XYZ file of C-alpha atoms in Angstrom:
553
model
C 29.981 -87.876 -28.619
C 30.450 -91.528 -29.220
C 28.102 -93.337 -31.840
C 28.363 -96.615 -33.632
C 24.847 -97.497 -34.427
C 25.158 -97.458 -38.173
C 27.595 -99.306 -40.838
C 28.986 -95.942 -42.151
C 31.022 -95.266 -38.794
C 34.251 -93.863 -39.379
C 35.870 -97.042 -38.087
C 34.535 -100.388 -38.453
C 36.716 -102.455 -35.870
C 34.559 -103.782 -33.124
C 34.093 -101.185 -30.343
C 35.092 -98.408 -32.724
C 32.724 -95.332 -33.522
C 32.266 -91.806 -34.687
C 33.258 -89.763 -31.598
C 34.341 -86.122 -30.282
C 33.134 -83.769 -33.352
C 30.786 -84.956 -36.034
C 29.630 -88.236 -37.293
C 30.179 -89.445 -40.741
C 26.356 -88.940 -41.241
C 26.865 -85.280 -40.442
C 25.307 -85.508 -36.912
C 27.224 -83.313 -34.444
C 28.279 -83.835 -30.984
C 25.575 -81.691 -29.417
C 22.862 -83.449 -31.471
C 24.411 -86.721 -30.807
C 24.545 -86.216 -26.894
C 20.829 -84.877 -26.913
C 19.898 -88.167 -28.540
C 21.354 -90.261 -25.984
C 19.700 -88.189 -23.369
C 16.310 -88.470 -25.138
C 16.929 -92.196 -25.222
C 17.779 -92.290 -21.595
C 14.658 -90.513 -20.544
C 12.272 -92.537 -22.999
C 13.362 -95.395 -20.926
C 12.282 -93.743 -17.843
C 9.045 -93.122 -19.253
C 8.630 -96.763 -20.435
C 9.841 -97.822 -17.026
C 6.479 -96.313 -15.553
C 4.323 -97.366 -18.477
C 5.348 -100.826 -18.635
C 4.292 -101.062 -14.927
C 0.956 -99.442 -15.756
C 0.426 -101.853 -18.707
C 1.120 -104.794 -16.346
C -1.789 -103.842 -14.530
C -4.241 -102.731 -17.555
C -3.575 -99.148 -18.034
C -1.906 -96.920 -20.675
C -1.739 -93.528 -21.918
C -1.905 -93.428 -25.721
C -0.134 -90.075 -25.908
C 2.689 -91.619 -23.817
C 2.558 -94.592 -26.314
C 3.016 -92.623 -29.159
C 5.431 -90.222 -27.836
C 7.823 -92.991 -27.090
C 7.588 -94.502 -30.559
C 8.040 -91.135 -32.191
C 11.167 -90.195 -30.096
C 12.876 -93.421 -30.833
C 12.322 -92.908 -34.654
C 13.846 -89.385 -34.637
C 17.190 -90.884 -33.208
C 17.598 -93.100 -36.159
C 20.745 -92.479 -38.594
C 19.778 -89.765 -41.011
C 16.792 -88.901 -39.533
C 16.826 -85.509 -37.304
C 19.920 -83.428 -36.931
C 18.267 -80.515 -35.461
C 19.360 -79.694 -31.785
C 16.464 -77.397 -31.123
C 14.120 -80.072 -32.000
C 15.598 -82.549 -29.572
C 15.516 -79.831 -26.848
C 11.930 -79.679 -27.192
C 11.477 -83.352 -27.363
C 13.609 -83.756 -23.852
C 11.297 -81.337 -22.406
C 8.111 -83.317 -23.356
C 10.043 -86.376 -22.282
C 9.870 -85.408 -18.986
C 6.173 -84.325 -19.115
C 5.407 -87.584 -20.644
C 7.161 -89.500 -17.681
C 5.199 -87.603 -15.200
C 1.754 -88.679 -17.375
C 2.990 -92.192 -17.187
C 3.939 -92.249 -13.571
C 0.672 -90.781 -12.816
C -1.155 -93.622 -14.794
C 0.912 -95.852 -13.012
C 0.093 -94.545 -9.619
C -3.531 -94.204 -10.397
C -3.938 -98.052 -11.558
C -1.914 -98.970 -8.524
C -4.411 -96.871 -6.065
C -7.291 -98.698 -7.843
C -5.576 -102.241 -7.539
C -4.784 -101.446 -3.950
C -1.178 -101.784 -4.559
C 1.742 -99.718 -3.368
C 3.499 -98.160 -6.451
C 7.331 -98.787 -6.836
C 9.817 -96.222 -6.114
C 12.055 -95.958 -9.289
C 15.088 -94.787 -9.781
C 17.624 -94.255 -12.863
C 16.011 -92.995 -15.716
C 12.750 -92.845 -14.065
C 14.022 -90.336 -11.692
C 16.617 -88.400 -13.964
C 16.250 -84.502 -13.993
C 17.900 -83.238 -17.046
C 17.490 -79.735 -16.115
C 16.910 -77.078 -18.999
C 19.910 -75.236 -19.658
C 22.047 -76.683 -22.627
C 25.147 -77.113 -20.645
C 23.011 -79.164 -17.959
C 21.477 -81.102 -20.687
C 24.900 -82.306 -22.195
C 26.301 -82.903 -18.753
C 23.261 -85.274 -17.984
C 23.583 -86.845 -21.369
C 26.702 -88.675 -20.142
C 24.220 -91.000 -18.173
C 22.536 -92.129 -21.400
C 25.688 -92.880 -23.343
C 25.644 -96.084 -25.134
C 29.020 -96.879 -23.771
C 27.934 -96.593 -19.924
C 29.307 -99.247 -17.681
C 31.800 -100.413 -20.405
C 34.685 -100.534 -17.421
C 32.445 -102.730 -15.389
C 30.698 -104.983 -17.592
C 32.825 -105.240 -20.461
C 32.236 -104.891 -24.337
C 30.191 -108.162 -24.830
C 27.460 -106.951 -22.614
C 27.514 -102.978 -23.826
C 27.497 -104.443 -27.366
C 24.571 -106.428 -26.801
C 22.631 -103.996 -25.029
C 23.335 -101.903 -28.065
C 21.917 -104.556 -30.242
C 18.648 -104.612 -28.401
C 18.269 -100.883 -28.263
C 18.907 -100.600 -32.126
C 16.578 -103.294 -32.986
C 13.992 -101.403 -30.866
C 14.775 -98.223 -32.615
C 14.305 -99.978 -36.010
C 11.034 -101.554 -35.001
C 9.789 -98.364 -33.656
C 10.466 -96.672 -36.956
C 8.439 -99.258 -38.654
C 5.598 -99.062 -35.952
C 5.702 -95.263 -36.486
C 5.098 -95.891 -40.192
C 2.164 -98.181 -39.365
C 0.746 -95.302 -36.717
C 0.703 -92.698 -39.423
C -1.415 -95.084 -41.487
C -4.126 -95.319 -38.478
C -2.820 -98.814 -37.352
C -2.245 -99.143 -33.674
C -2.077 -101.937 -31.110
C -1.839 -101.218 -27.391
C -0.184 -104.634 -26.901
C 2.690 -103.827 -29.335
C 3.179 -100.518 -27.254
C 3.254 -102.444 -24.230
C 6.346 -104.875 -25.437
C 8.163 -101.521 -26.401
C 7.690 -100.356 -22.947
C 8.633 -103.589 -21.485
C 11.985 -104.039 -23.510
C 12.938 -100.536 -22.739
C 12.168 -101.099 -18.897
C 14.774 -104.032 -19.306
C 17.466 -101.919 -20.747
C 17.069 -99.173 -18.049
C 17.805 -101.850 -15.594
C 21.176 -102.252 -17.107
C 21.336 -106.010 -17.597
C 24.586 -107.658 -17.666
C 23.605 -111.262 -18.459
C 24.968 -112.393 -22.079
C 22.374 -114.913 -22.399
C 19.534 -112.899 -21.284
C 20.681 -109.948 -23.727
C 20.765 -112.597 -26.476
C 17.198 -113.871 -25.656
C 15.760 -110.315 -25.467
C 17.377 -109.475 -28.881
C 15.513 -112.287 -30.151
C 12.464 -111.144 -28.685
C 13.039 -107.522 -30.406
C 12.812 -109.677 -33.612
C 9.677 -111.200 -32.532
C 8.231 -107.743 -31.808
C 9.419 -106.357 -35.005
C 7.661 -109.264 -36.956
C 4.239 -108.133 -35.335
C 5.242 -104.622 -36.533
C 5.964 -105.585 -39.866
C 2.831 -107.535 -39.965
C 0.783 -104.294 -38.792
C 2.542 -102.230 -41.239
C 1.737 -104.449 -44.282
C -1.818 -104.604 -43.031
C -2.007 -100.683 -42.826
C -0.433 -100.193 -46.168
C -2.287 -102.702 -47.975
C -5.449 -101.998 -46.329
C -5.232 -98.316 -47.454
C -3.807 -98.602 -50.706
C -4.576 -102.417 -52.071
C -1.818 -104.819 -52.552
C 1.063 -104.074 -54.810
C 1.113 -104.985 -58.419
C 3.832 -105.421 -60.864
C 3.855 -101.841 -62.532
C 6.343 -100.245 -64.906
C 7.543 -97.024 -63.433
C 8.948 -94.226 -65.717
C 12.446 -93.263 -64.285
C 13.085 -89.945 -66.659
C 11.359 -86.615 -65.945
C 8.217 -85.050 -67.782
C 8.319 -81.617 -68.887
C 6.484 -79.179 -65.850
C 6.658 -78.226 -62.433
C 7.862 -80.850 -59.968
C 7.826 -82.059 -56.510
C 10.277 -85.054 -55.292
C 9.180 -87.067 -52.204
C 11.885 -89.027 -50.714
C 12.011 -91.340 -47.652
C 9.581 -94.397 -46.820
C 6.195 -92.743 -45.800
C 3.424 -93.637 -48.147
C 1.078 -91.407 -46.269
C 2.872 -88.403 -46.538
C 3.481 -88.942 -50.180
C -0.450 -89.497 -50.343
C -1.064 -86.129 -49.094
C 1.376 -84.579 -51.140
C -0.465 -86.064 -54.137
C -4.018 -84.843 -52.529
C -2.839 -81.304 -52.111
C -1.149 -80.808 -55.245
C -3.969 -82.350 -57.224
C -4.811 -80.383 -60.413
C -2.074 -77.668 -60.138
C -0.010 -78.880 -62.859
C 2.621 -80.060 -60.803
C 4.308 -83.536 -61.360
C 5.135 -85.660 -58.363
C 8.159 -87.941 -58.215
C 9.312 -90.536 -55.828
C 12.938 -90.892 -54.922
C 14.629 -93.649 -52.874
C 12.567 -95.976 -50.992
C 9.546 -94.577 -52.179
C 9.923 -96.083 -55.727
C 7.566 -99.082 -54.722
C 4.633 -96.671 -54.114
C 3.966 -96.648 -57.579
C 2.810 -100.260 -57.269
C -0.170 -99.541 -54.804
C -3.502 -99.054 -56.728
C -4.491 -96.514 -54.281
C -1.474 -94.539 -55.236
C -1.387 -95.105 -58.993
C -4.760 -93.460 -59.564
C -3.060 -90.052 -59.175
C -2.217 -89.146 -62.381
C 0.398 -86.856 -61.758
C 2.390 -89.353 -59.835
C 4.888 -88.999 -63.055
C 7.527 -91.478 -61.907
C 10.671 -92.004 -60.025
C 13.503 -89.706 -59.950
C 16.956 -90.663 -58.758
C 18.519 -93.426 -56.880
C 19.293 -94.175 -53.284
C 19.611 -91.875 -50.502
C 23.662 -91.429 -50.640
C 23.276 -89.741 -54.077
C 21.078 -86.886 -53.066
C 23.753 -84.252 -53.241
C 23.966 -84.790 -56.763
C 20.282 -85.821 -57.848
C 18.641 -83.054 -55.336
C 20.866 -80.318 -57.006
C 19.931 -81.256 -60.519
C 16.263 -81.600 -59.609
C 14.208 -78.231 -60.639
C 11.567 -78.306 -57.998
C 10.812 -78.992 -54.446
C 11.774 -81.549 -52.339
C 10.255 -83.510 -49.223
C 11.906 -85.520 -46.848
C 9.410 -87.769 -45.110
C 11.645 -90.426 -43.202
C 15.216 -91.565 -42.495
C 17.674 -90.939 -45.408
C 18.492 -87.229 -45.055
C 22.180 -85.910 -45.507
C 23.127 -82.084 -45.012
C 21.357 -79.954 -47.468
C 23.616 -78.546 -49.925
C 23.349 -74.534 -51.026
C 22.201 -75.735 -54.550
C 18.819 -76.900 -53.151
C 18.725 -75.715 -49.544
C 16.119 -73.167 -50.118
C 13.841 -75.470 -51.571
C 13.896 -78.719 -49.397
C 11.394 -79.656 -46.829
C 11.594 -81.850 -43.854
C 8.344 -83.581 -42.204
C 7.440 -86.130 -39.557
C 10.505 -86.968 -37.632
C 12.839 -85.800 -39.802
C 14.993 -82.297 -39.062
C 17.736 -80.234 -40.042
C 18.751 -76.905 -38.631
C 17.411 -73.979 -40.478
C 15.562 -76.162 -42.778
C 11.612 -75.547 -43.042
C 9.662 -78.275 -41.167
C 6.253 -79.115 -42.419
C 3.862 -79.167 -39.443
C 0.650 -80.747 -39.287
C 1.125 -82.352 -42.806
C 0.016 -79.098 -44.653
C 2.444 -79.100 -47.532
C 1.267 -75.765 -49.067
C 4.550 -74.334 -48.645
C 6.220 -77.094 -50.548
C 3.557 -76.678 -53.454
C 4.552 -72.843 -53.370
C 8.027 -73.612 -53.678
C 7.287 -76.079 -56.633
C 5.292 -73.523 -58.531
C 8.106 -70.918 -57.897
C 10.617 -73.294 -59.367
C 11.329 -73.696 -63.200
C 10.619 -77.555 -63.189
C 11.902 -79.613 -66.158
C 11.564 -77.950 -69.406
C 11.063 -80.829 -71.840
C 10.292 -84.569 -71.543
C 13.414 -86.637 -71.272
C 13.808 -89.812 -73.402
C 11.545 -92.534 -71.400
C 13.044 -95.340 -69.754
C 11.487 -97.563 -67.083
C 11.864 -100.183 -64.613
C 9.143 -102.731 -63.281
C 8.248 -103.246 -59.336
C 5.425 -104.325 -57.283
C 6.314 -108.150 -57.063
C 5.007 -108.252 -53.314
C 3.846 -111.307 -51.755
C 0.463 -111.400 -53.204
C 2.090 -110.789 -56.983
C 4.469 -113.507 -56.333
C 2.194 -116.026 -54.490
C -0.473 -115.364 -57.413
C 2.147 -117.041 -59.709
C 3.278 -119.531 -57.153
C 1.936 -122.318 -59.169
C 4.165 -121.045 -61.926
C 7.140 -120.730 -59.628
C 6.782 -123.893 -58.132
C 6.465 -125.327 -61.368
C 9.594 -123.717 -62.545
C 11.448 -125.263 -59.871
C 10.287 -128.646 -59.970
C 10.930 -128.588 -64.070
C 14.623 -127.563 -63.459
C 14.277 -124.367 -65.374
C 14.651 -122.173 -62.064
C 17.388 -123.718 -59.935
C 17.866 -121.091 -57.100
C 16.337 -118.057 -55.623
C 18.825 -115.246 -54.290
C 17.386 -112.337 -51.823
C 19.997 -109.574 -52.439
C 18.572 -106.487 -50.593
C 18.749 -104.438 -47.653
C 20.318 -100.933 -47.123
C 22.532 -98.928 -49.570
C 25.551 -96.658 -48.310
C 28.419 -94.630 -49.627
C 31.185 -96.572 -48.223
C 33.393 -98.774 -50.043
C 32.519 -102.536 -50.662
C 29.128 -102.076 -51.786
C 29.838 -102.856 -55.228
C 29.826 -106.363 -54.062
C 26.215 -106.696 -54.313
C 26.073 -105.444 -58.036
C 28.875 -107.844 -58.808
C 26.947 -110.661 -57.019
C 23.850 -109.997 -58.668
C 25.419 -109.871 -62.191
C 27.177 -113.349 -61.559
C 23.978 -114.877 -60.426
C 23.421 -117.739 -63.016
C 20.706 -117.321 -65.845
C 18.832 -120.175 -64.286
C 18.604 -118.377 -60.799
C 15.931 -115.573 -59.841
C 16.782 -112.513 -57.758
C 14.379 -110.977 -55.113
C 15.493 -107.514 -53.970
C 13.969 -105.062 -51.352
C 15.260 -102.046 -49.638
C 17.299 -99.232 -51.340
C 20.271 -101.689 -52.125
C 18.305 -102.700 -55.331
C 19.498 -99.247 -56.603
C 22.946 -100.894 -57.396
C 21.581 -103.377 -60.105
C 17.818 -102.789 -60.607
C 18.523 -101.061 -63.695
C 20.118 -103.929 -65.234
C 18.112 -106.344 -67.723
C 18.195 -109.760 -66.123
C 16.100 -111.056 -68.536
C 13.268 -114.013 -67.508
C 12.641 -117.726 -66.478
C 9.361 -118.986 -67.685
C 7.489 -115.989 -68.271
C 8.800 -114.406 -64.996
C 11.295 -111.651 -64.790
C 14.484 -112.972 -63.152
C 14.782 -109.632 -60.945
C 11.487 -109.482 -58.551
C 11.475 -106.164 -56.746
C 9.451 -106.976 -53.604
C 9.295 -103.228 -52.210
C 11.211 -101.218 -49.873
C 12.660 -101.997 -46.444
C 9.019 -101.469 -45.034
C 8.054 -104.493 -47.140
C 10.400 -107.087 -45.594
C 7.159 -108.946 -43.920
C 6.171 -109.519 -47.708
C 9.531 -111.091 -48.333
C 9.198 -113.442 -45.425
C 5.818 -114.399 -46.240
C 7.076 -115.464 -49.833
C 9.547 -117.690 -48.315
C 7.171 -119.219 -46.015
C 4.642 -119.867 -48.838
C 7.307 -121.524 -50.845
C 8.619 -123.595 -47.989
C 4.754 -124.598 -47.502
C 4.569 -125.395 -51.391
C 7.609 -127.583 -50.964
C 6.563 -129.350 -47.424
C 10.061 -128.330 -45.952
C 11.518 -125.667 -44.037
C 12.763 -122.230 -45.082
C 16.393 -123.326 -44.477
C 15.769 -126.274 -46.867
C 14.412 -123.851 -49.745
C 16.943 -123.137 -52.796
C 17.040 -119.731 -51.359
C 20.057 -117.595 -50.128
C 19.953 -114.398 -48.374
C 22.607 -111.794 -48.915
C 22.115 -108.484 -46.971
C 23.492 -105.416 -46.752
C 22.955 -103.153 -43.699
C 23.273 -99.309 -42.680
C 21.054 -98.313 -39.806
C 18.625 -99.579 -37.113
C 15.845 -100.749 -39.625
C 18.243 -103.335 -40.875
C 18.998 -104.588 -37.440
C 15.259 -105.128 -36.236
C 14.919 -107.013 -39.658
C 17.918 -109.042 -39.026
C 16.743 -109.966 -35.687
C 13.262 -110.768 -36.892
C 15.102 -113.429 -39.306
C 17.031 -114.771 -36.505
C 13.777 -114.879 -34.194
C 12.311 -117.076 -37.316
C 15.136 -119.556 -37.240
C 16.576 -118.612 -40.837
C 20.163 -119.665 -41.146
C 22.952 -119.020 -43.307
C 22.236 -115.338 -44.080
C 25.188 -113.556 -45.348
C 25.812 -109.903 -44.212
C 27.856 -107.045 -45.268
C 29.444 -105.097 -46.374
C 31.096 -104.732 -42.734
C 29.799 -106.426 -39.479
C 28.302 -104.088 -36.633
C 31.276 -102.212 -34.500
C 28.832 -102.695 -31.675
C 29.535 -106.300 -31.848
C 32.337 -107.973 -30.254
C 33.982 -110.823 -32.033
C 32.786 -113.028 -29.018
C 29.309 -112.130 -29.921
C 29.803 -112.416 -33.558
C 31.030 -115.970 -32.981
C 27.833 -116.906 -30.864
C 25.762 -115.532 -33.965
C 27.906 -117.637 -36.282
C 27.467 -120.860 -34.112
C 23.794 -120.432 -33.670
C 22.675 -119.192 -36.745
C 25.460 -119.763 -39.261
C 25.511 -115.699 -39.773
C 28.386 -115.083 -42.374
C 30.293 -112.051 -43.446
C 30.236 -111.114 -47.137
C 33.609 -112.193 -48.992
C 34.284 -112.279 -52.633
C 31.115 -112.639 -54.877
C 32.161 -115.337 -56.933
C 33.470 -117.402 -54.180
C 30.241 -116.599 -51.924
C 27.951 -117.520 -54.855
C 29.840 -120.788 -55.589
C 29.461 -121.596 -51.938
C 25.915 -120.758 -51.804
C 24.959 -123.011 -54.928
C 26.897 -125.695 -53.682
C 25.222 -125.719 -50.360
C 22.110 -126.020 -51.983
């Protein structure tokens, strides 16, 4: 086992990672190695699918399988080795389907198909010892002794960006949004990695291509969510429980939440969101369910305490699972790409087991004292007040915007984001998205010119919305995004954040501050390239960083 795909790795020097036994996330060595093997085989699937797509052919089941498989390997998603054994078997079958598709279109075009090697020819075997032996071919550090840490780290950057973009595309797919051209780009990029590229400039260029792909994916996801549920609107959300039976839905997936609401309607069960599903309350299509009772809890890393105290059933819909504890293990369920050994998995989106568990648990005995926070300042809401915002800037009432967002985590150093938000001057506004907002979204920041100083744009899936706000403001002021009175201070944890960062770099956004520590898969030399090219800066001390950002403005 070796893994350094997330920020919470046990060591944070360049090249360090979780090794040997178990990762900080709770992923054991067997699961880690099976994930590596699955990714290796998925590259082989894409080698054939890429060539078929270039000739105008595709197999939709192959496309969907590749995206789903990539998602399962993200940090804090699937920890169940049995599920990965199944996926590995499916990967070899899907590779044969992709190969057959490619050979058929070659025959139709009168071409001789290529004889592919590497991941396209890998035979993983079936016994566990065979799988683990073959997993060495897919280890992220393969070739380190030959090509060096810069190249291996950049390969990892491309792969992790692809994984993050795949997760976003899977969310769009669940909402019935698909695009064959996007699938083809995933295959093209995975085929590139399968060829073990060694050129630093080429790898950096492909990383930016991943950013471009992710921008398209996020656009698709935004269209899927707003098309189904309407545009988010400013909404006050209760954050304390009501008396009654209860279901808690965590993760990111709006469609799974909707299905829980549909299937539990009229049964006297209150449904609560947790973590990244807080922004769901702003969608008109979800607010219409009267038993969507509020949000319970905060960010993912607090679930051991919060889930133990929740007296109902719990559903995980996407990434952010950590090891279920005995206090709630009998009443937590996984769904979609999520898995944990011996935890019941909801297949086919039939949530009756969850509902039965909720009815069998006590629920909340009484109403808690009401408290609330306001969400729903996505692009339509903010741009609907664009004249007011622009006027506040031009009058001097609003001096600066700070986007303080990204992924939260448990490692020390993330109090930086709380301190920074608290220190932001009263004549500045704070935009936030992702679960990092739980560090400060319960603070009273007041308002400027009738607008709240803290504007919650949504979950990390709503990054497209934040980008559109920035582009629209740049258009209103007739300048570039980098010329706006706007500073980006981001926290990262896992591969979705990598994909978003690559998207921002692809769009030419500069002067991003990133923390709490830089990725261990990036060497000092590569970090220096990013600093020189994009002015990417590690976070420092809150007050010093704040002063520097305001001075630069």
